[in-house]
Amino acid sequence: SPKFKLRNVSVSYGNDRAIKDISLDIRRNEVISFIGPSGCGKTTFLRCLNRMNDSIEICRVTGKLMLDGEDIYQSKKDVVELRARVGMVFQKPNPFPKSIYDNVAYGPKIHGLANRKSELDEIVENSLRKAGLWDEVKDRLDAVATGMSGGQQQRLCIARAIAVSPEVILMDEPCSALDPIATAKVEELISEMSESYTIVIVTHSMQQAARVSHRTAYFHMGHLVEVNETNKVFTAP
Ligand code: ADP
Ligand code: ADP
């Protein structure tokens, strides 16, 4: 069964429909990219997958959005729980102005995932390892995260998302604020992470979609115009 099953999903801001009647399955452990020009609805779409649009008062979502068979907009469960299951990484790295350790430990603390300091330490280490950052930061876990390079900050944000054991990670233009070397590291990380997570990426870069994703979906003015296996889209006939 798919991870997400979307049926006739539309999203409006007031009277303007930004996402128009989208139906799509997102498979378990796939990396799927959504591409399209600025303003076509990519961010709006991504943000309804973990109800991040809820904070925008004029924003209305209709249709069915099933996560593992449960409609996330009908669920009685807390959105905080939903956002741990469906984590998010933003365009601009946004670590808290706290230590590297505290950035990663924050979620597990809130969600009660560790009873002891030693358990928390273990989660922090494992998350930093999965984000390919452990060797770079293990000797300075107390350093303030905002002093790291942009690429390190973005991988820290990925570690922060991983720390609460999500099933899905949403990434909104995760590399567009990074230099080419940092971009390559994050892309490599995304490819490795697909073994453990379902990853949904918004990007304006076809090249990036081709490098990291199994499938690529195209938006145009709020419509989903095409979804294809990435190797079919980018291979000459
Ligand atoms: P991007 O193209 O990278 O998604 P935008 O500059 O379009 O970035 O949007 C940045 C922020 O402004 C987002 O939080 C988005 O929700 C908000 N935004 C975009 N368009 C509008 C609008 N017409 N009215 C109010 N807020 C908007
Ligand atoms: P993209 O991510 O592809 O650049 P967005 O999802 O940011 O597209 O925007 C899609 C449409 O929704 C645009 O017309 C944008 O102006 C509008 N929009 C986005 N955020 C808001 C908002 N907070 N309030 C009103 N309109 C918005």
PDB file of C-alpha atoms and ligand atoms in Angstrom:
ATOM      1  CA  SER A   1       0.000   0.000   0.000  1.00  0.00           C
ATOM      2  CA  PRO A   2       1.169   3.551  -0.662  1.00  0.00           C
ATOM      3  CA  LYS A   3       2.546   5.819   2.053  1.00  0.00           C
ATOM      4  CA  PHE A   4       0.321   8.707   0.972  1.00  0.00           C
ATOM      5  CA  LYS A   5      -2.831   8.329  -1.042  1.00  0.00           C
ATOM      6  CA  LEU A   6      -4.217  11.654  -2.287  1.00  0.00           C
ATOM      7  CA  ARG A   7      -7.606  11.887  -3.947  1.00  0.00           C
ATOM      8  CA  ASN A   8      -9.033  15.065  -5.452  1.00  0.00           C
ATOM      9  CA  VAL A   9      -6.961  17.325  -3.251  1.00  0.00           C
ATOM     10  CA  SER A  10      -7.436  21.054  -3.753  1.00  0.00           C
ATOM     11  CA  VAL A  11      -5.955  23.888  -1.727  1.00  0.00           C
ATOM     12  CA  SER A  12      -7.301  27.449  -1.749  1.00  0.00           C
ATOM     13  CA  TYR A  13      -6.224  30.746  -0.294  1.00  0.00           C
ATOM     14  CA  GLY A  14      -9.511  32.560   0.079  1.00  0.00           C
ATOM     15  CA  ASN A  15     -11.106  32.383  -3.360  1.00  0.00           C
ATOM     16  CA  ASP A  16      -7.881  31.481  -5.177  1.00  0.00           C
ATOM     17  CA  ARG A  17      -7.239  27.827  -5.779  1.00  0.00           C
ATOM     18  CA  ALA A  18      -3.484  27.148  -5.637  1.00  0.00           C
ATOM     19  CA  ILE A  19      -3.746  23.344  -5.959  1.00  0.00           C
ATOM     20  CA  LYS A  20      -6.354  21.917  -8.266  1.00  0.00           C
ATOM     21  CA  ASP A  21      -7.810  18.442  -7.867  1.00  0.00           C
ATOM     22  CA  ILE A  22      -4.709  16.343  -7.419  1.00  0.00           C
ATOM     23  CA  SER A  23      -4.885  12.550  -7.150  1.00  0.00           C
ATOM     24  CA  LEU A  24      -1.673  10.647  -6.608  1.00  0.00           C
ATOM     25  CA  ASP A  25      -0.091   7.840  -4.605  1.00  0.00           C
ATOM     26  CA  ILE A  26       3.276   8.408  -2.984  1.00  0.00           C
ATOM     27  CA  ARG A  27       5.021   5.077  -2.585  1.00  0.00           C
ATOM     28  CA  ARG A  28       6.783   3.806   0.493  1.00  0.00           C
ATOM     29  CA  ASN A  29      10.518   4.579   0.489  1.00  0.00           C
ATOM     30  CA  GLU A  30      10.506   6.439  -2.770  1.00  0.00           C
ATOM     31  CA  VAL A  31      12.144   9.766  -3.407  1.00  0.00           C
ATOM     32  CA  ILE A  32       9.652  11.811  -5.406  1.00  0.00           C
ATOM     33  CA  SER A  33      10.409  15.288  -6.723  1.00  0.00           C
ATOM     34  CA  PHE A  34       7.851  17.968  -7.545  1.00  0.00           C
ATOM     35  CA  ILE A  35       9.061  20.503 -10.044  1.00  0.00           C
ATOM     36  CA  GLY A  36       7.555  23.463 -11.840  1.00  0.00           C
ATOM     37  CA  PRO A  37       7.903  27.222 -12.182  1.00  0.00           C
ATOM     38  CA  SER A  38       7.686  29.633  -9.266  1.00  0.00           C
ATOM     39  CA  GLY A  39       4.107  30.125  -8.100  1.00  0.00           C
ATOM     40  CA  CYS A  40       2.770  26.837  -9.517  1.00  0.00           C
ATOM     41  CA  GLY A  41       1.879  25.520  -6.055  1.00  0.00           C
ATOM     42  CA  LYS A  42       4.813  23.304  -5.053  1.00  0.00           C
ATOM     43  CA  THR A  43       5.267  24.695  -1.544  1.00  0.00           C
ATOM     44  CA  THR A  44       1.521  24.792  -0.932  1.00  0.00           C
ATOM     45  CA  PHE A  45       1.278  21.143  -1.957  1.00  0.00           C
ATOM     46  CA  LEU A  46       4.212  20.050   0.212  1.00  0.00           C
ATOM     47  CA  ARG A  47       2.877  21.861   3.244  1.00  0.00           C
ATOM     48  CA  CYS A  48      -0.502  20.180   3.168  1.00  0.00           C
ATOM     49  CA  LEU A  49       1.197  16.781   3.590  1.00  0.00           C
ATOM     50  CA  ASN A  50       1.871  17.568   7.254  1.00  0.00           C
ATOM     51  CA  ARG A  51      -0.779  20.268   7.722  1.00  0.00           C
ATOM     52  CA  MET A  52       1.818  22.988   7.839  1.00  0.00           C
ATOM     53  CA  ASN A  53      -0.724  25.203   6.028  1.00  0.00           C
ATOM     54  CA  ASP A  54      -3.022  25.084   9.058  1.00  0.00           C
ATOM     55  CA  SER A  55      -1.415  28.219  10.446  1.00  0.00           C
ATOM     56  CA  ILE A  56      -2.537  30.226   7.398  1.00  0.00           C
ATOM     57  CA  GLU A  57      -6.081  31.221   8.253  1.00  0.00           C
ATOM     58  CA  ILE A  58      -7.380  31.713   4.715  1.00  0.00           C
ATOM     59  CA  CYS A  59      -5.954  28.392   3.537  1.00  0.00           C
ATOM     60  CA  ARG A  60      -8.458  25.583   2.949  1.00  0.00           C
ATOM     61  CA  VAL A  61      -7.661  21.998   1.992  1.00  0.00           C
ATOM     62  CA  THR A  62     -10.311  19.685   0.487  1.00  0.00           C
ATOM     63  CA  GLY A  63     -10.220  16.108  -0.735  1.00  0.00           C
ATOM     64  CA  LYS A  64      -8.696  13.020   0.829  1.00  0.00           C
ATOM     65  CA  LEU A  65      -5.113  12.914   2.123  1.00  0.00           C
ATOM     66  CA  MET A  66      -4.489   9.445   3.497  1.00  0.00           C
ATOM     67  CA  LEU A  67      -1.284   8.625   5.366  1.00  0.00           C
ATOM     68  CA  ASP A  68      -1.071   4.852   5.862  1.00  0.00           C
ATOM     69  CA  GLY A  69      -4.795   4.650   5.253  1.00  0.00           C
ATOM     70  CA  GLU A  70      -5.811   7.378   7.681  1.00  0.00           C
ATOM     71  CA  ASP A  71      -7.094  10.754   6.479  1.00  0.00           C
ATOM     72  CA  ILE A  72      -4.792  13.286   8.132  1.00  0.00           C
ATOM     73  CA  TYR A  73      -7.385  16.063   7.898  1.00  0.00           C
ATOM     74  CA  GLN A  74     -10.055  13.891   9.572  1.00  0.00           C
ATOM     75  CA  SER A  75      -7.790  12.380  12.217  1.00  0.00           C
ATOM     76  CA  LYS A  76      -8.450  13.151  15.862  1.00  0.00           C
ATOM     77  CA  LYS A  77      -4.742  12.868  16.551  1.00  0.00           C
ATOM     78  CA  ASP A  78      -2.573  15.844  17.341  1.00  0.00           C
ATOM     79  CA  VAL A  79      -0.846  17.667  14.477  1.00  0.00           C
ATOM     80  CA  VAL A  80       2.304  17.584  16.631  1.00  0.00           C
ATOM     81  CA  GLU A  81       2.293  13.809  16.270  1.00  0.00           C
ATOM     82  CA  LEU A  82       1.651  14.118  12.530  1.00  0.00           C
ATOM     83  CA  ARG A  83       4.626  16.455  12.142  1.00  0.00           C
ATOM     84  CA  ALA A  84       6.907  13.983  13.916  1.00  0.00           C
ATOM     85  CA  ARG A  85       5.763  11.270  11.468  1.00  0.00           C
ATOM     86  CA  VAL A  86       6.065  13.650   8.531  1.00  0.00           C
ATOM     87  CA  GLY A  87       9.131  15.799   9.153  1.00  0.00           C
ATOM     88  CA  MET A  88      10.119  18.894   7.234  1.00  0.00           C
ATOM     89  CA  VAL A  89      13.318  20.491   6.008  1.00  0.00           C
ATOM     90  CA  PHE A  90      13.108  24.049   4.726  1.00  0.00           C
ATOM     91  CA  GLN A  91      14.824  25.967   1.977  1.00  0.00           C
ATOM     92  CA  LYS A  92      16.822  28.094   4.348  1.00  0.00           C
ATOM     93  CA  PRO A  93      18.592  26.100   7.069  1.00  0.00           C
ATOM     94  CA  ASN A  94      16.846  27.098  10.296  1.00  0.00           C
ATOM     95  CA  PRO A  95      18.585  25.553  13.298  1.00  0.00           C
ATOM     96  CA  PHE A  96      17.546  26.879  16.693  1.00  0.00           C
ATOM     97  CA  PRO A  97      20.078  29.333  18.175  1.00  0.00           C
ATOM     98  CA  LYS A  98      21.133  26.603  20.584  1.00  0.00           C
ATOM     99  CA  SER A  99      23.882  24.007  20.741  1.00  0.00           C
ATOM    100  CA  ILE A 100      24.263  21.333  18.083  1.00  0.00           C
ATOM    101  CA  TYR A 101      23.277  18.742  20.702  1.00  0.00           C
ATOM    102  CA  ASP A 102      20.163  20.623  21.799  1.00  0.00           C
ATOM    103  CA  ASN A 103      18.961  21.042  18.226  1.00  0.00           C
ATOM    104  CA  VAL A 104      18.840  17.292  17.730  1.00  0.00           C
ATOM    105  CA  ALA A 105      17.710  16.462  21.285  1.00  0.00           C
ATOM    106  CA  TYR A 106      14.779  18.892  21.208  1.00  0.00           C
ATOM    107  CA  GLY A 107      12.253  16.695  19.339  1.00  0.00           C
ATOM    108  CA  PRO A 108      13.016  13.445  21.179  1.00  0.00           C
ATOM    109  CA  LYS A 109      12.625  15.325  24.483  1.00  0.00           C
ATOM    110  CA  ILE A 110       9.262  16.792  23.527  1.00  0.00           C
ATOM    111  CA  HIS A 111       7.982  13.462  22.277  1.00  0.00           C
ATOM    112  CA  GLY A 112       9.301  11.566  25.292  1.00  0.00           C
ATOM    113  CA  LEU A 113      11.453   9.251  23.190  1.00  0.00           C
ATOM    114  CA  ALA A 114      14.220   8.979  25.772  1.00  0.00           C
ATOM    115  CA  ASN A 115      13.907   8.244  29.494  1.00  0.00           C
ATOM    116  CA  ARG A 116      17.547   8.687  30.329  1.00  0.00           C
ATOM    117  CA  LYS A 117      20.345  11.008  29.294  1.00  0.00           C
ATOM    118  CA  SER A 118      22.229   8.023  27.860  1.00  0.00           C
ATOM    119  CA  GLU A 119      19.256   7.208  25.612  1.00  0.00           C
ATOM    120  CA  LEU A 120      19.034  10.785  24.446  1.00  0.00           C
ATOM    121  CA  ASP A 121      22.779  10.792  23.738  1.00  0.00           C
ATOM    122  CA  GLU A 122      22.315   7.700  21.625  1.00  0.00           C
ATOM    123  CA  ILE A 123      19.479   9.220  19.585  1.00  0.00           C
ATOM    124  CA  VAL A 124      21.519  12.373  19.021  1.00  0.00           C
ATOM    125  CA  GLU A 125      24.563  10.402  17.882  1.00  0.00           C
ATOM    126  CA  ASN A 126      22.569   8.113  15.587  1.00  0.00           C
ATOM    127  CA  SER A 127      20.701  11.023  14.019  1.00  0.00           C
ATOM    128  CA  LEU A 128      23.915  12.949  13.401  1.00  0.00           C
ATOM    129  CA  ARG A 129      25.488   9.825  11.899  1.00  0.00           C
ATOM    130  CA  LYS A 130      22.533   9.318   9.558  1.00  0.00           C
ATOM    131  CA  ALA A 131      22.865  12.951   8.495  1.00  0.00           C
ATOM    132  CA  GLY A 132      26.559  12.385   7.751  1.00  0.00           C
ATOM    133  CA  LEU A 133      27.552  14.947  10.345  1.00  0.00           C
ATOM    134  CA  TRP A 134      28.794  12.975  13.342  1.00  0.00           C
ATOM    135  CA  ASP A 135      32.503  12.976  12.512  1.00  0.00           C
ATOM    136  CA  GLU A 136      32.435  16.701  11.835  1.00  0.00           C
ATOM    137  CA  VAL A 137      30.717  17.690  15.088  1.00  0.00           C
ATOM    138  CA  LYS A 138      31.320  14.973  17.693  1.00  0.00           C
ATOM    139  CA  ASP A 139      33.991  17.044  19.443  1.00  0.00           C
ATOM    140  CA  ARG A 140      31.897  20.199  19.580  1.00  0.00           C
ATOM    141  CA  LEU A 141      28.339  19.184  20.355  1.00  0.00           C
ATOM    142  CA  ASP A 142      28.095  22.173  22.701  1.00  0.00           C
ATOM    143  CA  ALA A 143      28.943  24.685  19.966  1.00  0.00           C
ATOM    144  CA  VAL A 144      26.154  26.981  18.809  1.00  0.00           C
ATOM    145  CA  ALA A 145      24.539  25.552  15.673  1.00  0.00           C
ATOM    146  CA  THR A 146      24.219  28.901  13.942  1.00  0.00           C
ATOM    147  CA  GLY A 147      28.027  29.098  13.793  1.00  0.00           C
ATOM    148  CA  MET A 148      28.232  26.130  11.416  1.00  0.00           C
ATOM    149  CA  SER A 149      28.552  26.416   7.636  1.00  0.00           C
ATOM    150  CA  GLY A 150      25.297  26.579   5.661  1.00  0.00           C
ATOM    151  CA  GLY A 151      25.690  23.010   4.436  1.00  0.00           C
ATOM    152  CA  GLN A 152      26.350  21.725   7.940  1.00  0.00           C
ATOM    153  CA  GLN A 153      23.333  23.642   9.231  1.00  0.00           C
ATOM    154  CA  GLN A 154      21.126  22.018   6.601  1.00  0.00           C
ATOM    155  CA  ARG A 155      22.401  18.538   7.484  1.00  0.00           C
ATOM    156  CA  LEU A 156      21.774  19.393  11.144  1.00  0.00           C
ATOM    157  CA  CYS A 157      18.183  20.257  10.231  1.00  0.00           C
ATOM    158  CA  ILE A 158      17.947  16.855   8.548  1.00  0.00           C
ATOM    159  CA  ALA A 159      19.350  15.232  11.732  1.00  0.00           C
ATOM    160  CA  ARG A 160      16.764  17.153  13.748  1.00  0.00           C
ATOM    161  CA  ALA A 161      13.986  15.766  11.571  1.00  0.00           C
ATOM    162  CA  ILE A 162      15.414  12.225  11.725  1.00  0.00           C
ATOM    163  CA  ALA A 163      15.709  12.333  15.540  1.00  0.00           C
ATOM    164  CA  VAL A 164      11.964  11.834  16.083  1.00  0.00           C
ATOM    165  CA  SER A 165      11.868   8.712  13.860  1.00  0.00           C
ATOM    166  CA  PRO A 166       9.733  10.067  11.016  1.00  0.00           C
ATOM    167  CA  GLU A 167       8.324   7.932   8.221  1.00  0.00           C
ATOM    168  CA  VAL A 168       8.305  10.733   5.680  1.00  0.00           C
ATOM    169  CA  ILE A 169      10.597  13.729   5.239  1.00  0.00           C
ATOM    170  CA  LEU A 170       9.400  16.716   3.237  1.00  0.00           C
ATOM    171  CA  MET A 171      12.084  18.927   1.735  1.00  0.00           C
ATOM    172  CA  ASP A 172      11.308  22.344   0.285  1.00  0.00           C
ATOM    173  CA  GLU A 173      14.148  23.394  -2.052  1.00  0.00           C
ATOM    174  CA  PRO A 174      16.630  21.883   0.413  1.00  0.00           C
ATOM    175  CA  CYS A 175      19.723  22.882  -1.570  1.00  0.00           C
ATOM    176  CA  SER A 176      18.846  26.210  -3.098  1.00  0.00           C
ATOM    177  CA  ALA A 177      20.609  28.148  -0.329  1.00  0.00           C
ATOM    178  CA  LEU A 178      23.726  25.936  -0.518  1.00  0.00           C
ATOM    179  CA  ASP A 179      26.937  26.019  -2.517  1.00  0.00           C
ATOM    180  CA  PRO A 180      27.655  23.195  -5.013  1.00  0.00           C
ATOM    181  CA  ILE A 181      29.778  21.122  -2.612  1.00  0.00           C
ATOM    182  CA  ALA A 182      27.212  21.316   0.185  1.00  0.00           C
ATOM    183  CA  THR A 183      24.489  20.560  -2.379  1.00  0.00           C
ATOM    184  CA  ALA A 184      26.304  17.410  -3.490  1.00  0.00           C
ATOM    185  CA  LYS A 185      26.575  16.243   0.128  1.00  0.00           C
ATOM    186  CA  VAL A 186      22.883  16.784   0.804  1.00  0.00           C
ATOM    187  CA  GLU A 187      21.931  15.043  -2.447  1.00  0.00           C
ATOM    188  CA  GLU A 188      24.102  12.061  -1.531  1.00  0.00           C
ATOM    189  CA  LEU A 189      22.422  11.999   1.853  1.00  0.00           C
ATOM    190  CA  ILE A 190      18.960  12.027   0.272  1.00  0.00           C
ATOM    191  CA  SER A 191      19.851   9.004  -1.847  1.00  0.00           C
ATOM    192  CA  GLU A 192      21.085   7.097   1.222  1.00  0.00           C
ATOM    193  CA  MET A 193      18.057   8.097   3.292  1.00  0.00           C
ATOM    194  CA  SER A 194      15.558   6.622   0.847  1.00  0.00           C
ATOM    195  CA  GLU A 195      16.315   3.187   2.310  1.00  0.00           C
ATOM    196  CA  SER A 196      14.697   4.259   5.560  1.00  0.00           C
ATOM    197  CA  TYR A 197      12.271   7.055   4.663  1.00  0.00           C
ATOM    198  CA  THR A 198       9.805   8.236   2.095  1.00  0.00           C
ATOM    199  CA  ILE A 199      11.149  11.542   0.800  1.00  0.00           C
ATOM    200  CA  VAL A 200       9.150  14.239  -0.950  1.00  0.00           C
ATOM    201  CA  ILE A 201      11.213  17.043  -2.464  1.00  0.00           C
ATOM    202  CA  VAL A 202      10.195  20.314  -4.020  1.00  0.00           C
ATOM    203  CA  THR A 203      12.798  21.708  -6.372  1.00  0.00           C
ATOM    204  CA  HIS A 204      12.970  24.062  -9.317  1.00  0.00           C
ATOM    205  CA  SER A 205      15.932  22.070 -10.645  1.00  0.00           C
ATOM    206  CA  MET A 206      15.282  19.286 -13.161  1.00  0.00           C
ATOM    207  CA  GLN A 207      18.907  18.247 -12.762  1.00  0.00           C
ATOM    208  CA  GLN A 208      18.451  17.792  -9.053  1.00  0.00           C
ATOM    209  CA  ALA A 209      15.234  15.829  -9.571  1.00  0.00           C
ATOM    210  CA  ALA A 210      17.098  13.596 -12.026  1.00  0.00           C
ATOM    211  CA  ARG A 211      19.982  13.042  -9.626  1.00  0.00           C
ATOM    212  CA  VAL A 212      18.036  12.172  -6.480  1.00  0.00           C
ATOM    213  CA  SER A 213      14.538  10.966  -7.248  1.00  0.00           C
ATOM    214  CA  HIS A 214      12.871   7.763  -8.354  1.00  0.00           C
ATOM    215  CA  ARG A 215       9.869   9.642  -9.726  1.00  0.00           C
ATOM    216  CA  THR A 216       9.334  13.204 -10.841  1.00  0.00           C
ATOM    217  CA  ALA A 217       6.023  15.065 -10.861  1.00  0.00           C
ATOM    218  CA  TYR A 218       5.318  18.278 -12.765  1.00  0.00           C
ATOM    219  CA  PHE A 219       3.077  21.062 -11.571  1.00  0.00           C
ATOM    220  CA  HIS A 220       1.680  23.737 -13.813  1.00  0.00           C
ATOM    221  CA  MET A 221      -0.562  26.442 -12.381  1.00  0.00           C
ATOM    222  CA  GLY A 222      -1.751  24.191  -9.588  1.00  0.00           C
ATOM    223  CA  HIS A 223      -2.376  21.160 -11.798  1.00  0.00           C
ATOM    224  CA  LEU A 224      -0.386  17.961 -11.619  1.00  0.00           C
ATOM    225  CA  VAL A 225       0.394  17.542 -15.305  1.00  0.00           C
ATOM    226  CA  GLU A 226       2.622  14.486 -15.273  1.00  0.00           C
ATOM    227  CA  VAL A 227       4.175  11.916 -12.944  1.00  0.00           C
ATOM    228  CA  ASN A 228       6.861   9.652 -14.288  1.00  0.00           C
ATOM    229  CA  GLU A 229       9.710   7.389 -13.380  1.00  0.00           C
ATOM    230  CA  THR A 230      12.695   9.720 -13.383  1.00  0.00           C
ATOM    231  CA  ASN A 231      14.783   7.436 -15.591  1.00  0.00           C
ATOM    232  CA  LYS A 232      12.066   7.520 -18.263  1.00  0.00           C
ATOM    233  CA  VAL A 233      11.770  11.284 -18.194  1.00  0.00           C
ATOM    234  CA  PHE A 234      15.437  11.987 -18.475  1.00  0.00           C
ATOM    235  CA  THR A 235      16.543   9.259 -20.871  1.00  0.00           C
ATOM    236  CA  ALA A 236      16.495  10.051 -24.571  1.00  0.00           C
ATOM    237  CA  PRO A 237      14.138   7.740 -26.513  1.00  0.00           C
TER     238      PRO A 237
HETATM  239  P1  ADP B   1       8.828  30.223  -2.970  1.00  0.00           P
HETATM  240  O1  ADP B   1       8.630  30.624  -4.399  1.00  0.00           O
HETATM  241  O2  ADP B   1      10.238  29.829  -2.660  1.00  0.00           O
HETATM  242  O3  ADP B   1       7.807  29.233  -2.495  1.00  0.00           O
HETATM  243  P2  ADP B   1       7.582  32.667  -2.185  1.00  0.00           P
HETATM  244  O4  ADP B   1       8.399  33.898  -2.227  1.00  0.00           O
HETATM  245  O5  ADP B   1       6.592  32.336  -3.248  1.00  0.00           O
HETATM  246  O6  ADP B   1       8.648  31.493  -2.038  1.00  0.00           O
HETATM  247  O7  ADP B   1       6.817  32.566  -0.800  1.00  0.00           O
HETATM  248  C1  ADP B   1       7.422  32.849   0.427  1.00  0.00           C
HETATM  249  C2  ADP B   1       6.354  32.896   1.510  1.00  0.00           C
HETATM  250  O8  ADP B   1       5.331  33.840   1.175  1.00  0.00           O
HETATM  251  C3  ADP B   1       5.635  31.546   1.696  1.00  0.00           C
HETATM  252  O9  ADP B   1       5.448  31.323   3.078  1.00  0.00           O
HETATM  253  C4  ADP B   1       4.296  31.741   1.010  1.00  0.00           C
HETATM  254  O10 ADP B   1       3.266  30.976   1.659  1.00  0.00           O
HETATM  255  C5  ADP B   1       4.045  33.236   1.172  1.00  0.00           C
HETATM  256  N1  ADP B   1       3.269  33.729   0.014  1.00  0.00           N
HETATM  257  C6  ADP B   1       3.476  33.479  -1.289  1.00  0.00           C
HETATM  258  N2  ADP B   1       2.572  34.088  -2.059  1.00  0.00           N
HETATM  259  C7  ADP B   1       1.774  34.773  -1.209  1.00  0.00           C
HETATM  260  C8  ADP B   1       0.637  35.617  -1.387  1.00  0.00           C
HETATM  261  N3  ADP B   1       0.118  35.852  -2.592  1.00  0.00           N
HETATM  262  N4  ADP B   1       0.073  36.162  -0.310  1.00  0.00           N
HETATM  263  C9  ADP B   1       0.570  35.911   0.910  1.00  0.00           C
HETATM  264  N5  ADP B   1       1.634  35.131   1.148  1.00  0.00           N
HETATM  265  C10 ADP B   1       2.226  34.561   0.101  1.00  0.00           C
HETATM  266  P1  ADP B   2       5.660  27.615  -5.521  1.00  0.00           P
HETATM  267  O1  ADP B   2       6.127  26.935  -4.269  1.00  0.00           O
HETATM  268  O2  ADP B   2       5.536  26.681  -6.680  1.00  0.00           O
HETATM  269  O3  ADP B   2       6.456  28.830  -5.840  1.00  0.00           O
HETATM  270  P2  ADP B   2       3.415  28.476  -3.882  1.00  0.00           P
HETATM  271  O4  ADP B   2       2.793  27.253  -3.317  1.00  0.00           O
HETATM  272  O5  ADP B   2       4.326  29.269  -3.017  1.00  0.00           O
HETATM  273  O6  ADP B   2       4.147  28.082  -5.257  1.00  0.00           O
HETATM  274  O7  ADP B   2       2.274  29.439  -4.420  1.00  0.00           O
HETATM  275  C1  ADP B   2       1.182  28.973  -5.199  1.00  0.00           C
HETATM  276  C2  ADP B   2       0.158  30.083  -5.316  1.00  0.00           C
HETATM  277  O8  ADP B   2      -0.439  30.295  -4.042  1.00  0.00           O
HETATM  278  C3  ADP B   2       0.735  31.423  -5.755  1.00  0.00           C
HETATM  279  O9  ADP B   2      -0.230  32.057  -6.563  1.00  0.00           O
HETATM  280  C4  ADP B   2       0.924  32.156  -4.431  1.00  0.00           C
HETATM  281  O10 ADP B   2       0.855  33.547  -4.611  1.00  0.00           O
HETATM  282  C5  ADP B   2      -0.252  31.651  -3.620  1.00  0.00           C
HETATM  283  N1  ADP B   2       0.039  31.653  -2.174  1.00  0.00           N
HETATM  284  C6  ADP B   2       1.046  30.977  -1.564  1.00  0.00           C
HETATM  285  N2  ADP B   2       1.043  31.219  -0.233  1.00  0.00           N
HETATM  286  C7  ADP B   2       0.011  32.062  -0.012  1.00  0.00           C
HETATM  287  C8  ADP B   2      -0.508  32.687   1.142  1.00  0.00           C
HETATM  288  N3  ADP B   2       0.016  32.480   2.366  1.00  0.00           N
HETATM  289  N4  ADP B   2      -1.576  33.485   0.997  1.00  0.00           N
HETATM  290  C9  ADP B   2      -2.134  33.705  -0.201  1.00  0.00           C
HETATM  291  N5  ADP B   2      -1.695  33.145  -1.348  1.00  0.00           N
HETATM  292  C10 ADP B   2      -0.626  32.334  -1.259  1.00  0.00           C
END
